[in-house]
Tab-separated table of C-alpha atoms in Angstrom:
chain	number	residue	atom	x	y	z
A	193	UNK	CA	61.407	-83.615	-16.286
A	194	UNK	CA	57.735	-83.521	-15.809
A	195	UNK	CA	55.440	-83.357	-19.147
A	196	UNK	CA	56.497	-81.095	-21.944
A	197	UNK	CA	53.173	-78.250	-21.950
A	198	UNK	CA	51.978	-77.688	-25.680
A	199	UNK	CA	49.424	-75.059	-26.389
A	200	UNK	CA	46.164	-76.848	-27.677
A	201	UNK	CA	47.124	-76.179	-31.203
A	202	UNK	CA	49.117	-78.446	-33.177
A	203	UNK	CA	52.871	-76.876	-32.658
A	204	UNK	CA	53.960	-75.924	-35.619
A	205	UNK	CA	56.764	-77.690	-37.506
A	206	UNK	CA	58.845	-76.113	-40.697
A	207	UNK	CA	56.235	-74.498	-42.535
A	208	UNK	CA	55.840	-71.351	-41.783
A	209	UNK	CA	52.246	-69.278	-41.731
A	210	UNK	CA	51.000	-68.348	-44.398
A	211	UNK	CA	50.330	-65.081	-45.524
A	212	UNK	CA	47.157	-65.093	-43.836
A	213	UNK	CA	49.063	-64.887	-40.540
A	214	UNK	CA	50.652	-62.468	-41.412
A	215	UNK	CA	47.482	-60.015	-41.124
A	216	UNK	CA	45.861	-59.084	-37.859
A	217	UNK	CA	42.617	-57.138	-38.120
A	218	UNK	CA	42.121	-56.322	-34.829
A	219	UNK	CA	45.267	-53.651	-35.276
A	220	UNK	CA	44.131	-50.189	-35.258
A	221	UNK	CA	46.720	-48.553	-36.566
A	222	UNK	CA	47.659	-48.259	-40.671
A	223	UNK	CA	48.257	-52.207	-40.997
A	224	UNK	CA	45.840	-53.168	-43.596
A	225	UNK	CA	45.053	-56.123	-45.874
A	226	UNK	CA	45.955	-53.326	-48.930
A	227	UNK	CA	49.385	-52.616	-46.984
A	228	UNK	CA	52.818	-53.496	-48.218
A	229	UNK	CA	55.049	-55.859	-46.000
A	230	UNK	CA	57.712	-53.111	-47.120
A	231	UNK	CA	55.833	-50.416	-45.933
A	232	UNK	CA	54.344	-52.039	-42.899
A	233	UNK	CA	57.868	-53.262	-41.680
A	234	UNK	CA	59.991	-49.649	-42.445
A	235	UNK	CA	63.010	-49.313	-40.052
A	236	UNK	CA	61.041	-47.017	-38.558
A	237	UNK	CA	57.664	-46.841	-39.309
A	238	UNK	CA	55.075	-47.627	-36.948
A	239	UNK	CA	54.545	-52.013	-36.705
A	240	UNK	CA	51.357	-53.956	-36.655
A	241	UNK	CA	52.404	-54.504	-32.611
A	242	UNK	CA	54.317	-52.142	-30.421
A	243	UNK	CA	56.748	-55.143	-29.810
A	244	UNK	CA	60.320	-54.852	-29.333
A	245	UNK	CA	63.267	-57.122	-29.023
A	246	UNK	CA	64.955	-56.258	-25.411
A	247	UNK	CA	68.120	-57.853	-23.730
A	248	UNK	CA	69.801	-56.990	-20.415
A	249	UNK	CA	73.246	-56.902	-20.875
A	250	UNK	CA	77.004	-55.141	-19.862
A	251	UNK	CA	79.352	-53.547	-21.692
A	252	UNK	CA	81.207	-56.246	-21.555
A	253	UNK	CA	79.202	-58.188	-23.459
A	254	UNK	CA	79.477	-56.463	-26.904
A	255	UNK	CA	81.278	-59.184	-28.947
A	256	UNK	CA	78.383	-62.078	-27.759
A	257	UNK	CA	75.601	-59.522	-27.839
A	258	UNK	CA	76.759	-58.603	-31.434
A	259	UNK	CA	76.789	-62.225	-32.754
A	260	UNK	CA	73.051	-62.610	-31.341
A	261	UNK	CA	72.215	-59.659	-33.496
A	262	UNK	CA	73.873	-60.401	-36.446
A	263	UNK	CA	72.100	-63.803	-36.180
A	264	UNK	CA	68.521	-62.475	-35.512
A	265	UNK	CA	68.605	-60.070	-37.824
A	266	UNK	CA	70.129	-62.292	-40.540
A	267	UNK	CA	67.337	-64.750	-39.736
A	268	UNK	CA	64.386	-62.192	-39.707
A	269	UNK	CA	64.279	-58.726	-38.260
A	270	UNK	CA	66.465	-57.222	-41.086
A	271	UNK	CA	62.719	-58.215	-43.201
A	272	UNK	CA	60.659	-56.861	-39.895
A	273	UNK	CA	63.095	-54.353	-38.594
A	274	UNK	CA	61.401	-54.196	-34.865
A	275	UNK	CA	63.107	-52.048	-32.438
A	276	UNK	CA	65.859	-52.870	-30.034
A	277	UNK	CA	66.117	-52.488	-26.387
A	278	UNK	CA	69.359	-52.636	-24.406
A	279	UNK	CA	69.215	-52.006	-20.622
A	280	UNK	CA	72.265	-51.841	-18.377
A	281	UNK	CA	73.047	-51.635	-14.389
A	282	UNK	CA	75.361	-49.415	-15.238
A	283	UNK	CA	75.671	-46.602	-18.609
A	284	UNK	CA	76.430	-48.036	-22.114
A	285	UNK	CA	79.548	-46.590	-23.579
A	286	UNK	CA	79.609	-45.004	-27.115
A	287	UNK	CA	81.616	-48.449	-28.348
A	288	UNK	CA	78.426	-50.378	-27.112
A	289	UNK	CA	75.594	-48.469	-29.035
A	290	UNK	CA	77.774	-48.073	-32.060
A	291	UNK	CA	78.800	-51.402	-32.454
A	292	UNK	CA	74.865	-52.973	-31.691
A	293	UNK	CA	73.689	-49.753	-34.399
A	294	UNK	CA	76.581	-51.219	-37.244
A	295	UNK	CA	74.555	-54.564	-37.485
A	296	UNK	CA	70.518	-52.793	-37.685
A	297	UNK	CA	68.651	-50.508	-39.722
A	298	UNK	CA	65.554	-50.651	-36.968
A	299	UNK	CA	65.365	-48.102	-34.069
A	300	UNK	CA	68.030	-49.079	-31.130
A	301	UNK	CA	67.510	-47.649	-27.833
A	302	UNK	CA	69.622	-47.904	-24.590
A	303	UNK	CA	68.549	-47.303	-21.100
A	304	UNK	CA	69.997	-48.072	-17.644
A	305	UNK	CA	67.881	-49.440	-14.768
A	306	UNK	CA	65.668	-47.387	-12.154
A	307	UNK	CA	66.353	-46.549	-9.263
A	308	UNK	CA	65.481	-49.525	-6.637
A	309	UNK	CA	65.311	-52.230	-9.345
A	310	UNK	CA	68.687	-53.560	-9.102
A	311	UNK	CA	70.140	-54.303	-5.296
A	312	UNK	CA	68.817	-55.122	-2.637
A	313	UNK	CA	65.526	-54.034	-0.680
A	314	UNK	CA	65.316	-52.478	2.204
A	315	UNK	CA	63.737	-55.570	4.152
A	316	UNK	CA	66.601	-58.009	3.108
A	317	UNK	CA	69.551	-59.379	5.514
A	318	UNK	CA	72.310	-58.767	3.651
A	319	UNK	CA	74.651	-61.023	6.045
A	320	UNK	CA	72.403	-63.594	5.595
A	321	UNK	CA	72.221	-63.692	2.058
A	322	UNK	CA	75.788	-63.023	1.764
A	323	UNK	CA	76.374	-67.049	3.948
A	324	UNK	CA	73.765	-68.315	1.229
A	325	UNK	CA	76.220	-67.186	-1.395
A	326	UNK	CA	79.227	-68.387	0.135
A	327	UNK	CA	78.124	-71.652	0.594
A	328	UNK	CA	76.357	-72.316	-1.797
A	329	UNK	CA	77.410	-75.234	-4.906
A	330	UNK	CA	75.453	-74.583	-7.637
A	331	UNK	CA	75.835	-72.549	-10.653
A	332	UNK	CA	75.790	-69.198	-10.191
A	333	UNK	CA	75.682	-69.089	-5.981
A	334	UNK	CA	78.041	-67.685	-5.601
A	335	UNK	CA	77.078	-64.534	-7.553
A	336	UNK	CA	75.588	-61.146	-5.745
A	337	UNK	CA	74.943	-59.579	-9.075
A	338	UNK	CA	73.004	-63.225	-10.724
A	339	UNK	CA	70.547	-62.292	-8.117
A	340	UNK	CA	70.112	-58.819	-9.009
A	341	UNK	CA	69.316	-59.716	-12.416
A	342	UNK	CA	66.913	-62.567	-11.374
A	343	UNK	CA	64.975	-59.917	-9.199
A	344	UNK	CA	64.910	-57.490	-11.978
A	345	UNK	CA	63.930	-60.347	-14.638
A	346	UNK	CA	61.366	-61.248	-12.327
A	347	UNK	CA	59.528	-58.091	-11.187
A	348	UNK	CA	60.984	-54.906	-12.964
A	349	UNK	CA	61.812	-55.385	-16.178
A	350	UNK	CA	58.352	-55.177	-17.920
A	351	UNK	CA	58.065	-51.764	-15.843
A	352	UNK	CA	61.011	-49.907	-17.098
A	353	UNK	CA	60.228	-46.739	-18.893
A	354	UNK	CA	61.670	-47.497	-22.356
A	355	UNK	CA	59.231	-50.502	-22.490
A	356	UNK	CA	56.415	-48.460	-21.237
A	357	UNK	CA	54.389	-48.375	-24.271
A	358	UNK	CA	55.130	-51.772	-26.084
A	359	UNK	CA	52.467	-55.061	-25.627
A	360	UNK	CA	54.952	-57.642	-26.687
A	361	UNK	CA	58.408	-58.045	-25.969
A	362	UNK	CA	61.212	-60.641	-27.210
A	363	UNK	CA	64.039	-61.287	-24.992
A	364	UNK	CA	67.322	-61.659	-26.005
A	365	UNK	CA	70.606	-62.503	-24.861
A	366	UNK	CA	74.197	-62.681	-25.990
A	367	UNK	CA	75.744	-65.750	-27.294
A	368	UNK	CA	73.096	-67.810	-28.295
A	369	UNK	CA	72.455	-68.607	-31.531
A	370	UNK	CA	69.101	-68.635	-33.671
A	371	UNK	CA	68.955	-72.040	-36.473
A	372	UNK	CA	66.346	-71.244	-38.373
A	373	UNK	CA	65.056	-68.599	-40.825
A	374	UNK	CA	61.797	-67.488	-39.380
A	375	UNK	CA	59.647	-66.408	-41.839
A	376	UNK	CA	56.554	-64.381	-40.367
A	377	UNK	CA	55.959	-62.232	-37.895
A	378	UNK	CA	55.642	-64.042	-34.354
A	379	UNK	CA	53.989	-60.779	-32.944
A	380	UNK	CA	51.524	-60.732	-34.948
A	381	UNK	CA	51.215	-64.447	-34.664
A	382	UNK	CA	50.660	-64.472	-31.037
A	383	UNK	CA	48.407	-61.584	-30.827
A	384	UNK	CA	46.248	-62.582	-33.491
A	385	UNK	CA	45.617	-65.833	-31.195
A	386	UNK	CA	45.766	-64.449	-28.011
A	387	UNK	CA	48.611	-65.878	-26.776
A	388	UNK	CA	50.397	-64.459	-23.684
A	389	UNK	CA	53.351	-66.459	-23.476
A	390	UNK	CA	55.683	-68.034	-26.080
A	391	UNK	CA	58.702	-70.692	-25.557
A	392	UNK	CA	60.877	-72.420	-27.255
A	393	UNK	CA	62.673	-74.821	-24.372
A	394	UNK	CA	61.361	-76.125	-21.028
A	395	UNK	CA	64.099	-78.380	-18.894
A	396	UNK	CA	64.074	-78.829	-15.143
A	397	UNK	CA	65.035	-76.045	-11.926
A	398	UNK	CA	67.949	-77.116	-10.007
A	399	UNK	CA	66.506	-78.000	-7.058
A	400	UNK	CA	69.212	-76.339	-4.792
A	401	UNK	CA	67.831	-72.403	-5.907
A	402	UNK	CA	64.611	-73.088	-5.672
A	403	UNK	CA	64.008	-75.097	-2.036
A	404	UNK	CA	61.106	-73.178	-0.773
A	405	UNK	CA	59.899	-71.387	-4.120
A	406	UNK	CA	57.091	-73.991	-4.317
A	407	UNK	CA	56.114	-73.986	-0.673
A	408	UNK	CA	56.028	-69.809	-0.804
A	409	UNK	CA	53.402	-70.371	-4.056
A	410	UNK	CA	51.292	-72.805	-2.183
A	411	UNK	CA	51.250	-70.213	0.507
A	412	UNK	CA	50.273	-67.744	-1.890
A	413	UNK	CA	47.707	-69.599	-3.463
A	414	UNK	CA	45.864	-70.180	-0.304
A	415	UNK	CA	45.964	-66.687	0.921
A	416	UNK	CA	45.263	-65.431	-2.744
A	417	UNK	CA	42.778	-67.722	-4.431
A	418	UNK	CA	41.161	-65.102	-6.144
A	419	UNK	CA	43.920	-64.796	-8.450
A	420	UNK	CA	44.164	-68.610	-9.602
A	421	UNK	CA	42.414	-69.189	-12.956
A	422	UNK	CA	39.678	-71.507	-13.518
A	423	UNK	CA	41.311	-73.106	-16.056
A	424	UNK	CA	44.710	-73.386	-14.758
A	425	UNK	CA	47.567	-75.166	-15.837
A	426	UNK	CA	49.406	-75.967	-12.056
A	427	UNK	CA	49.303	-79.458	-13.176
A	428	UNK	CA	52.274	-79.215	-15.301
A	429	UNK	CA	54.507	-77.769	-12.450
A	430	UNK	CA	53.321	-79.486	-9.241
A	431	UNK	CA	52.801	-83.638	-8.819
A	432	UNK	CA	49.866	-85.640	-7.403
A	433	UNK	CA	51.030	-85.022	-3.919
A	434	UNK	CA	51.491	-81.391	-4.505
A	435	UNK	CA	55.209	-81.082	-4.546
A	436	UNK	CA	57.152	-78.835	-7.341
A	437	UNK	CA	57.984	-81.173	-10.463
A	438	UNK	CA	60.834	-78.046	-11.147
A	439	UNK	CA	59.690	-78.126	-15.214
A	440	UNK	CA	60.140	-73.945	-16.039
A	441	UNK	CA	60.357	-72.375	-19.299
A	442	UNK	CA	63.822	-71.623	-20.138
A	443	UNK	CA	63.160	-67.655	-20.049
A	444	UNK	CA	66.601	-66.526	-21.883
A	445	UNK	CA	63.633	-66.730	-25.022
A	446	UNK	CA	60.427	-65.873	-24.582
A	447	UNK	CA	57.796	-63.698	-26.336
A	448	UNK	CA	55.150	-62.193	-23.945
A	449	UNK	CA	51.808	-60.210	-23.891
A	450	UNK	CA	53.409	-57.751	-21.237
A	451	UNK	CA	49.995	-57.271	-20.288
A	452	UNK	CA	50.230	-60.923	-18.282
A	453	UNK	CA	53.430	-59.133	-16.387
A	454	UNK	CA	51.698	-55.715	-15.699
A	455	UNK	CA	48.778	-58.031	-14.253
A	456	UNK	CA	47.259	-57.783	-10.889
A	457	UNK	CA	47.552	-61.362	-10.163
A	458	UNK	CA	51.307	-61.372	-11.378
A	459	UNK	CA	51.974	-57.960	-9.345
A	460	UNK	CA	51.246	-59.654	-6.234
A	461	UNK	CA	52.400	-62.952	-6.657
A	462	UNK	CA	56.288	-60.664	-7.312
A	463	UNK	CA	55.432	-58.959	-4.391
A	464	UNK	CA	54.830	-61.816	-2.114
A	465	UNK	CA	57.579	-63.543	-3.512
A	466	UNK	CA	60.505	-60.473	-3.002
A	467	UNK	CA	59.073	-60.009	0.468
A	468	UNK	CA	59.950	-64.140	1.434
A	469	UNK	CA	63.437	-63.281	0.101
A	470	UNK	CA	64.422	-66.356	-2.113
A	471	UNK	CA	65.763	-64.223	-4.330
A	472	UNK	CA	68.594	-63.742	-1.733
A	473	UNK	CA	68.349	-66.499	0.502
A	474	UNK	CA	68.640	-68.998	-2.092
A	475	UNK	CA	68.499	-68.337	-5.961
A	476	UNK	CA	65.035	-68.155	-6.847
A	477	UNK	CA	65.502	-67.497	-11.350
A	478	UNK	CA	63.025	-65.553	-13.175
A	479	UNK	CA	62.712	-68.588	-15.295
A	480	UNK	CA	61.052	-70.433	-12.435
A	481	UNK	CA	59.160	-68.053	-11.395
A	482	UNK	CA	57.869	-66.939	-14.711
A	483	UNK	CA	56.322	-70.077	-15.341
A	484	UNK	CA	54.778	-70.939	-12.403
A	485	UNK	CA	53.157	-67.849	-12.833
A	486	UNK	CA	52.074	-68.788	-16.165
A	487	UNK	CA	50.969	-72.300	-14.660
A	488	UNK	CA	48.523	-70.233	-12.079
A	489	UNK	CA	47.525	-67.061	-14.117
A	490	UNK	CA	46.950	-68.727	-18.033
A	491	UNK	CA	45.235	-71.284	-19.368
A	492	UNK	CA	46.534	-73.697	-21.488
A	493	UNK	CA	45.275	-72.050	-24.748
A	494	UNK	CA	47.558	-69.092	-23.676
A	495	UNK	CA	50.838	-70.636	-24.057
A	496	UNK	CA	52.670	-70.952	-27.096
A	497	UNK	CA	55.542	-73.604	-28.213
A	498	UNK	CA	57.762	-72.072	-30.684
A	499	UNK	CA	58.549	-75.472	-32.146
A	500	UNK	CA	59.978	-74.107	-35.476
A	501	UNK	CA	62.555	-71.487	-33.799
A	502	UNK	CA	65.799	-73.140	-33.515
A	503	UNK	CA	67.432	-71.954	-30.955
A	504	UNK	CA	70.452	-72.170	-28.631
A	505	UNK	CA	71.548	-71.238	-25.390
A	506	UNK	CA	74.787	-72.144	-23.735
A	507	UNK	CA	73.775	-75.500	-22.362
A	508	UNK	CA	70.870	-76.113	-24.354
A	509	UNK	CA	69.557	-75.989	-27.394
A	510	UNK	CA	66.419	-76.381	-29.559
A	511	UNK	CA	66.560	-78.031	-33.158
A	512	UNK	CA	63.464	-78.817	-34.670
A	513	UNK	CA	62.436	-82.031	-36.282
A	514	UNK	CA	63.989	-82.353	-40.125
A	515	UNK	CA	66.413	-79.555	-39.729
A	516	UNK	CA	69.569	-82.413	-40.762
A	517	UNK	CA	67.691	-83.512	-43.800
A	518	UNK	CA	66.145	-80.241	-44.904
A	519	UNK	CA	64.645	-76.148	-44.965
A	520	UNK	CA	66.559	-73.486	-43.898
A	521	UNK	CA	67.351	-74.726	-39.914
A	522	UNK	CA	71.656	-75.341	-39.502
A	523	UNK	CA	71.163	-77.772	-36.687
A	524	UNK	CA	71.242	-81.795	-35.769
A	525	UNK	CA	67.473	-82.693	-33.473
A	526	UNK	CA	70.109	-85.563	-32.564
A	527	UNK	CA	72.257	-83.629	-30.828
């Protein structure tokens, strides 16, 4: 892939902050030098950030999205105890929320999707996209649903009522695994440095989803130059002759100032983007799309590597450096 994007500071390695970052005086709520960590992180008391930890997911997936709770909380939220989000296409049953509520003493809260934010717009041609899926050979192309959740990834989720009121949000996902005890508050982390968007692993697109993704942006761009910053970091996802190097951030992890998704800029860019059809016509990921969006919209000082989360997903993983020899990681950077 293309070159790996670091934020300007120094990622971090094992050491975690210090207790310093732990405090963020721009919080105007109780959160106070003089508080207790104990009283600040109650099950349910009110946190230094509205933040929450939020997965779509089915019934279904119960037994994986159990073992990525038991994990994360093992590893830190049963010390931070930040709510839970679960959204569904379709209703959770009573053995979903009681067996996601067994594993957490922090608030869980279930939701299913609007109305218009999973399916298929009005404008799309549904024969059209249903030949795209049937001949397509890559993973996932042949799946009407995939798409769905891209789109709602993509443009919806951030909207949805039960995240209304949060800043931050942490996707999650079943059966992936978290390495490393994390031993501070990454919320408070990235907010106290203005970060907008944190990740963790950053491989290259399949070029087979994504065939005119690129070309749509560049169209974009040129009919919406207001909305590039100054400061930009394009560089990382297009080449010197302007075509798309593919490098995304892996988006099944990622921490974000959900202020960057309710943005004008990103609004439209969604917008212009669901209107082209990719979604449909090809296989356009959120993941993708996500971080070109970062590449136009942020500058470099924005973005976050979460160097010292270990963390895997099936097919990939992250293992920070030293985890065989030492600390608290259960993973091999070798492999």
């Amino acid at each position: 892939m293309g070159t790996v994007l670091y934020a300007s500071r120094e990622p971090r390695g094992l050491v975690s902050p210090g207790a310093s970052d732990d405090s963020y005086e721009g919080w105007t709520g109780n959160f106070s030098r003089n508080s207790t960590k104990d009283s600040i992180y109650a099950p349910n008391g009110q946190k230094p950030v509205r933040a929450a930890l939020v997965a779509l997911v089915r019934n279904e997936d119960l037994y994986d999205m159990r073992k990525s709770v038991r994990e994360l909380e093992d590893r830190w939220n049963h010390k931070y105890n930040y709510p839970y989000i679960f959204l569904n296409d379709k209703p959770f049953t009573e053995k979903f929320k009681q067996g996601i509520r067994d594993l957490t003493k922090a608030k869980v809260e279930f939701g299913t999707l609007e109305e218009g934010t999973w399916g298929y717009p009005a404008w799309i041609d549904q024969q059209r996209a249903k030949e795209e899926r049937e001949k397509a050979n890559y993973i996932k192309g042949g799946s009407e649903s995939y798409r769905f959740m891209c789109r709602f990834q993509s443009g919806f989720i951030h909207k949805h009522p039960l995240l209304r009121d949060l800043e931050f949000y942490w996707r999650i996902e079943p059966e992936v695994h978290y390495y490393c005890d994390i031993n501070y508050d990454p919320f408070v982390y990235m907010k106290k440095h203005g970060f907008k968007y944190g990740w963790n692993i950053a491989p290259d697109e399949y070029e087979p989803t994504v065939r005119t993704l690129w070309k749509t942006t560049v169209d974009f761009m040129k009919e919406n130059p207001q909305y590039v910053a100054d400061k930009n970091i394009l560089d990382w996802v297009r080449n010197k002759d302007n075509t798309y190097t593919k490098c995304h951030f892996w988006s099944n992890f990622e921490i974000v100032d959900l202020s960057f998704y309710r943005s004008e800029a990103y609004q439209a860019y969604f917008d212009y983007l669901d209107r082209a059809g990719g979604f449909f016509y090809e296989r356009w990921g959120d993941a993708p799309i996500h971080s070109i969006a970062v590449a136009m919209f942020l500058q470099k000082s924005q973005v976050h590597y979460f160097e010292d989360i270990g963390y895997y997903h099936p097919a990939m993983s992250h293992c920070p450096k030293g985890s065989k020899e030492g600390g608290s990681c259960v993973c091999d950077p070798g492999e």
